[in-house]
């Protein structure tokens, strides 16, 4: 099975994400394809599985960014499942993103008239932490592999 994915790069100095507009592909084993099928309906479980998979990180380091070992990246899409909302959410984002993040972060609206900006700011506070969890630091992976050798 082929897995298609997109990435974003993270600039720590500017605390900013940039979309890498290339669509990448990786062949995965039959066993990994079964795991993918089990996890694809739970987007964050799928994300975390792929982020923690040695085959995926190896592919990133060797094929996608072989000359940029100090990069921090994140996955912006896996086979059409979009994660861009995590990196590019703004207070003016679409209602569906508000609903997604309110559910994800257990944000309770006290009333229908509550200001959308207040909820948006609360989402942004939660996202500041979540984004750090979603980052893949390629230099840590390189260091781990060098220590194993």
Backbone as a ProteinNet text record, in pm:
[ID]
protein_1_A
[PRIMARY]
XXXXXXXXXXXXXXXXXXXXXXXXXXXXXXXXXXXXXXXXXXXXXXXXXXXXXXXXXXXXXXXXXXXXXXXXXXXXXXXXXXXXXXXXXXXXXXXXXXXXXXXXXXXXXXXXXXXXXXXXXXXXXXXXXXXXXXXXXXXXXXXXXXXXX
[TERTIARY]
84.4	0	88.5	45.4	115.7	42.6	120.5	67.2	111.6	17.9	51.6	45.9	142.2	143.2	203.4	164.6	218.8	276.9	370.7	438.2	432.2	452.6	480	613.6	688.1	813.6	789.9	863.9	846	971	953.4	1061.7	1048.5	1137	1127.9	1149.8	1241.4	1270.1	1147.9	1071.9	954.1	824.9	833.7	716.7	613.8	658.4	578.5	589.2	477.5	473.6	464.2	536.3	528	491.4	398.5	353.3	457.3	498.3	579.5	478.7	473.2	365.7	386.6	482.4	507.6	423.6	365.5	294.3	395.5	420.8	516.6	443.5	514.5	457.9	558	503.6	585.9	510.8	583.1	524.9	528.7	415.4	412	381.5	425.3	409.1	261.8	233.3	97.1	52.1	141.4	109.3	79.9	162.1	138.9	11.2	-22.6	-147.1	-267.5	-258.3	-366.7	-379.5	-266.1	-268.4	-328.8	-289.6	-346.6	-499.1	-548.6	-693.4	-764.6	-701	-760.7	-764.5	-663.1	-647.4	-700.2	-730.7	-764.7	-890	-977.3	-1098.3	-1074.7	-961.4	-925.9	-802.3	-825.5	-715.7	-593.4	-610.2	-492.5	-420.3	-493.4	-427.8	-344.8	-399.5	-325.8	-201	-217.8	-105.5	4.9	-31.2	68.1	135.7	60.4	120	225.8	192.4	286.9	407.4	382.3	490.8	589.4	541	627	683.5	648.5	694.4	835.2	923.6	1061.6	1069.5	985	990.5	957.6	866.8	826.6	936.9	988.4	1094.4	1219.5	1253.7	1368.9	1349.2	1230	1199.5	1214.6	1164.6	1175.5	1322.9	1401.2	1542.6	1624.6	1594.6	1676.6	1630.8	1500.3	1448.1	1390.1	1322	1251.7	1342.3	1406.4	1494.2	1632.3	1705.5	1835	1941.5	1928	2029.3	1987.8	1876.9	1825.7	1798.6	1901.6	1889.1	1844.7	1847.1	1809.4	1667.8	1591.4	1456.2	1357.2	1255.3	1136.3	1023.5	951	843.1	717.4	608.2	484.4	411.9	320.6	244.3	122.3	102.4	-15.2	-126	-95.3	-198	-150.7	-244.1	-216.4	-333	-305.7	-409.8	-541.4	-530.3	-649.7	-702.7	-648.3	-688.1	-603.7	-670.2	-602.9	-575.2	-451.1	-410	-370.8	-391.5	-350.1	-417.2	-537.1	-609.5	-529	-442.7	-361.3	-253.3	-205.3	-92.9	-134.7	-250.3	-290.5	-424.4	-467.7	-593.8	-582.7	-686.8	-697	-835.2	-851.1	-980.3	-1089.1	-1050.3	-1147.6	-1169.1	-1116	-1130.2	-1276.2	-1298.8	-1434.9	-1498.5	-1632.1	-1708.5	-1673.7	-1648.8	-1619.5	-1491.6	-1394.6	-1272.6	-1302.4	-1388.9	-1429.6	-1492.5	-1585.6	-1655.5	-1557.9	-1465.3	-1366	-1281.9	-1229.5	-1141.2	-1216.9	-1339.5	-1418.8	-1438.3	-1465.5	-1482.7	-1349	-1242.2	-1110.6	-1060.1	-1078.6	-1024.5	-1129.3	-1245.8	-1354.6	-1386.1	-1402.4	-1436.6	-1588.2	-1638.3	-1782.5	-1820.9	-1915.1	-1967.9	-2080.6	-2070.3	-2170.9	-2303.6	-2299.4	-2424.7	-2402.4	-2511.2	-2502.3	-2444	-2457.3	-2412.8	-2265.4	-2201.5	-2061.2	-1976.4	-1889.9	-1809.7	-1719.6	-1727.1	-1645.8	-1496.8	-1455.6	-1314.4	-1265.6	-1350.5	-1313.3	-1285.4	-1374	-1355.7	-1231.2	-1213.4	-1096.4	-966.8	-962.6	-842.2	-815.6	-921.6	-904.4	-851.7	-903.6	-853.5	-705.2	-668.4	-527.8	-436.5	-483.5	-404.6	-381	-485.4	-471.1	-381.2	-396	-316.1	-167.7	-131.9	9.5	78.7	8.2	62.4	54.1	-59.1	-81.2	17.9	46.7	141.3	278	321.6	450.7	449.8	335.7	323.6	327.9	281.3	273.3	403.9	496.3	622.1	709.4	780.1	879	1014.3	1100.1	1232.7	1330.3	1370.7	1457.4	1593.3	1641.9	1772.8	1771	1657.8	1647	1652.5	1588.4	1590.3	1731.9	1802.3	1939.9	2028	2012.3	2093.5	2065.9	1939.2	1905.4	1969	1966.7	2024.8	2175.8	2238.4	2384	2425.4	2346	2376.3	2360.1	2270.5	2249.3	2361.6	2433.3	2541.1	2665.1
-118.3	0	124.1	222.5	351.3	447.1	519.4	621.6	756	846.8	981.4	1074.1	1163.1	1256.3	1389.5	1491.6	1627.1	1669.4	1762	1807.9	1959.2	2005.6	2145.9	2152.1	2258.2	2278.8	2384.1	2371.4	2461.5	2545.7	2676.6	2770.1	2809.5	2755.3	2777.6	2924.1	2990.8	3130.8	3219.8	3190.6	3271.3	3208.9	3089	3012.6	3011.2	2960.7	2969.2	2838.4	2798.9	2681	2724.2	2652.6	2676.2	2545.4	2552.6	2435.3	2393.9	2266.9	2207.7	2156.4	2217	2190.3	2064.4	1980.6	1855.6	1743.7	1662.3	1542.2	1427.4	1367.7	1258.2	1125.2	1018	883.9	791.4	693.3	590	458.1	353.1	219.3	163.9	108.4	49.3	-99.5	-171.6	-316.8	-354.9	-480.2	-532.4	-511.1	-536.7	-518.5	-371.6	-281.8	-138.7	-91.9	-152.1	-118.4	-156.6	-269	-310.5	-212.3	-169.4	-70.8	60.1	102	222.9	212.4	99.8	80.5	90	38.9	45.5	187.9	267.3	399.4	515.5	492.7	604.9	680.6	617.6	688.6	775	758	840.7	920.8	1042	1115.6	1137.7	1166.1	1187.9	1057.3	947.5	817.2	782	807.2	783.9	870.9	997.4	1090.7	1041.2	1006.3	964.3	833.8	740.5	615.4	643.7	726.1	754.4	832.8	928.3	1010.6	926.6	821.2	737.6	616.3	599.2	484.4	507.7	413.4	424.8	429.6	348.8	346.8	484.5	554.8	686.2	789.4	794	891.4	863.8	736.2	701.1	753	735	782.1	934.1	1004.4	1151.2	1192.5	1130.6	1168.5	1130.9	1017	967.6	1015.6	1029.3	1060	1199.9	1248.6	1376.4	1494	1488.7	1597.9	1543.8	1483.8	1423.5	1525.7	1649.5	1750.8	1846.1	1821	1911.4	1834.6	1791	1705.8	1782.1	1914.1	1992.9	2049.3	1996.9	2049.9	1996.6	2077	2032.2	2038.6	1928.8	1919.8	1867.7	1870.1	1808.9	1760.2	1668.7	1612.2	1701.1	1743.1	1826.3	1748.2	1628.5	1547.1	1404.4	1309.7	1168.2	1112.6	1072.9	1014.9	1094	1223.6	1307.6	1351.8	1299	1344.3	1467.4	1578.6	1708.1	1746.7	1787.9	1835.1	1983.5	2049.6	2190.5	2279.2	2241.9	2324	2339.7	2243.8	2253.6	2360.4	2384.8	2476.6	2614.2	2621.6	2747	2797.8	2751.2	2797.7	2945.3	3019.1	3161.1	3182.2	3288.5	3318.8	3329.3	3362.9	3376.4	3246	3134.3	3005.9	2961.8	2864.4	2815.9	2754.3	2755.6	2700.2	2555	2476.6	2334.4	2317.3	2408.2	2399.7	2433.9	2531.5	2565.5	2444.9	2382.3	2266.8	2152.6	2128.6	2021.9	2047.4	2167.7	2198.4	2211.2	2259.4	2264.5	2122.9	2029.6	1890.6	1830.5	1852.1	1796.9	1845.8	1974.3	2034.2	2048.2	1990	1996.4	2139.9	2225	2364.8	2376.9	2429.2	2443.7	2589	2612.3	2747.5	2770	2877.8	2905.6	2948.1	3011	3053.2	3071.5	3080.7	3099.1	3235.1	3329.3	3464.8	3489.2	3389.5	3408	3445.1	3538.2	3591.6	3483.8	3471.7	3373.6	3396.1	3520	3549.4	3492.4	3491.7	3435.8	3286.1	3215.9	3073	3051.2	3133.4	3123	3139.3	3233.6	3254.1	3133.5	3075.6	2957.3	2839.9	2825.6	2721.1	2743.9	2868.1	2899	2865.7	2887.8	2852	2702.1	2625	2479	2432.9	2497.7	2459.1	2486	2587	2616.6	2494.1	2423.7	2302.6	2185.3	2167.7	2054.2	2055.2	2172.1	2180.9	2126.5	2155.2	2104.2	1951.5	1894	1748.3	1687.1	1758	1705.3	1719.5	1800.8	1822.1	1697.3	1682.7	1577	1646	1624	1685.4	1586	1611.2	1518.1	1503.3	1608.1	1599.3	1499.5	1485.9	1386.6	1245.7	1224.2	1093.2	1058	1153.4	1130.6	1097	1173.4	1149.7	1011.2	969.7	837.2	727.8	741.7	640.7	635.4	750.8	752.6	686	701.8	639.5	487.9	437.7	295	226.6	301.2	242	212.1
0	0	0	-75	-75.5	16.8	91.9	180.2	124.4	100.7	55.6	175.6	183.8	295.7	254	328.7	312.3	446.6	441.5	563	575.6	697.5	724.1	796.1	772.5	843.9	951.2	1059.2	1173	1191.6	1198.1	1227.1	1373.3	1455.6	1600.1	1636.7	1568.6	1599.7	1578.6	1474.4	1443	1495.3	1553.5	1597.5	1484.9	1368.6	1247.6	1168.7	1108	1022.3	876.9	789.6	645.7	578.7	485.5	413.7	310.1	315.7	210.4	108.3	-6.1	-101.4	-184.5	-146	-217.5	-157.3	-243	-198.5	-203.2	-87.3	-77.3	-71.1	-106	-98.3	-31.1	37.8	98.8	86.7	53.3	50.6	191.7	236	369.5	359	459	460.8	479	457.2	476	620.6	714.9	857.3	888.2	834.1	855.4	786	672.9	603.8	689.5	759.2	848.6	965.6	1018.8	1127.2	1077.5	957.9	898.5	890.2	840.4	826	960.8	1065.6	1199.3	1253.9	1222.2	1283.3	1199.6	1073.4	985.1	1026.8	1102.7	1145.2	1269.4	1334.4	1449.8	1412.3	1361.1	1298.4	1386.8	1514.2	1598.2	1631.5	1641.7	1661.6	1538.7	1420.7	1296.8	1292.4	1325	1325.2	1418.4	1541.2	1640.1	1600.7	1543.7	1497.9	1392.3	1293.7	1186.2	1238.3	1325.2	1381.1	1461.2	1524	1608.3	1535.3	1409.1	1331.5	1279.1	1309.1	1261.5	1109.3	1041.4	894.8	837.4	900.1	851.1	874.9	995.7	1028	945.5	928	843.5	701.9	649.5	514.2	505.5	605.2	607.2	606.7	695	707.1	584.5	525.1	414.3	277.5	258.1	124.1	109.5	212.6	200	234.6	350.1	393.3	430.4	336.3	371.2	411.8	368.5	398.8	509.6	573.9	677	805.7	869.9	988	1112.6	1110.7	1228.6	1218.3	1125.5	1103.8	1206.1	1227.3	1299	1198.1	1188.7	1091.1	1159.6	1086.3	1131	1006	1026	915.4	892.1	768.5	740.7	671.4	623.4	561.8	543.3	561.7	539.7	459.1	335.4	248.6	253.8	243.8	239.4	375.1	483.2	617.5	648.6	671.9	682.2	827.3	852.7	984.7	982.7	870.7	859.4	962.4	1003.1	1100.9	1229.5	1261.9	1382.2	1370.5	1250.6	1231.7	1183.9	1118.4	1057	1109.1	1225.2	1283.7	1319.8	1285.2	1321.6	1381.7	1454.2	1515.7	1408.9	1286.9	1178.2	1101.3	1149.7	1079.8	1072.2	988.4	962.3	1086.8	1087.2	1199.7	1227.1	1122.5	1144.5	1225.1	1210.5	1291	1436.5	1457.7	1594.1	1661.2	1590.3	1647.8	1675.5	1583.6	1600.5	1725.6	1738.2	1851.4	1982.7	1978.5	2102.4	2156	2067.1	2108.9	2154.9	2077.7	2110.7	2246.4	2273.2	2396.2	2507.1	2487.2	2587.1	2628.6	2530.8	2556.8	2558.3	2665.7	2682.8	2661.9	2571.3	2550.7	2649.7	2723.7	2825.4	2766.8	2651	2588.3	2439	2365.3	2220.8	2183.5	2271.2	2238.1	2272.5	2333.1	2372.2	2249.7	2267.1	2158.4	2098.3	1967.5	1894	1918.5	1934	1957.1	2089.6	2190.6	2320.9	2306	2235.9	2211.9	2125.4	2024.6	1937.8	2014.3	2105.8	2187.2	2277.4	2331.5	2415.3	2331.7	2211.1	2121	2092	2063.1	2033.7	2151.8	2274.1	2392.7	2398.7	2373.8	2373.1	2258.5	2143.3	2027.2	2047.1	2124.1	2149.5	2210.6	2296.6	2358.7	2261.5	2196.7	2105.8	1989.9	1936.9	1824.6	1863.1	1984.6	2029.8	2037.8	2074.9	2080.5	1940.4	1841.2	1705.9	1627.4	1676.2	1605.1	1602.4	1493.3	1478	1466.1	1563.9	1564.3	1502.2	1377.6	1306.7	1373.5	1439.3	1504.9	1620.2	1689.1	1797	1741	1627.9	1565.6	1520.2	1460.8	1415.1	1535	1644	1764.2	1823.5	1827.7	1878.1	1796.2	1665.5	1577.8	1588.1	1607.2	1623.4	1753.6	1859.9	1987.9	1982.4	1895.8	1881.8	1807.7	1722.9	1641.2	1719.7
[MASK]
+++++++++++++++++++++++++++++++++++++++++++++++++++++++++++++++++++++++++++++++++++++++++++++++++++++++++++++++++++++++++++++++++++++++++++++++++++++

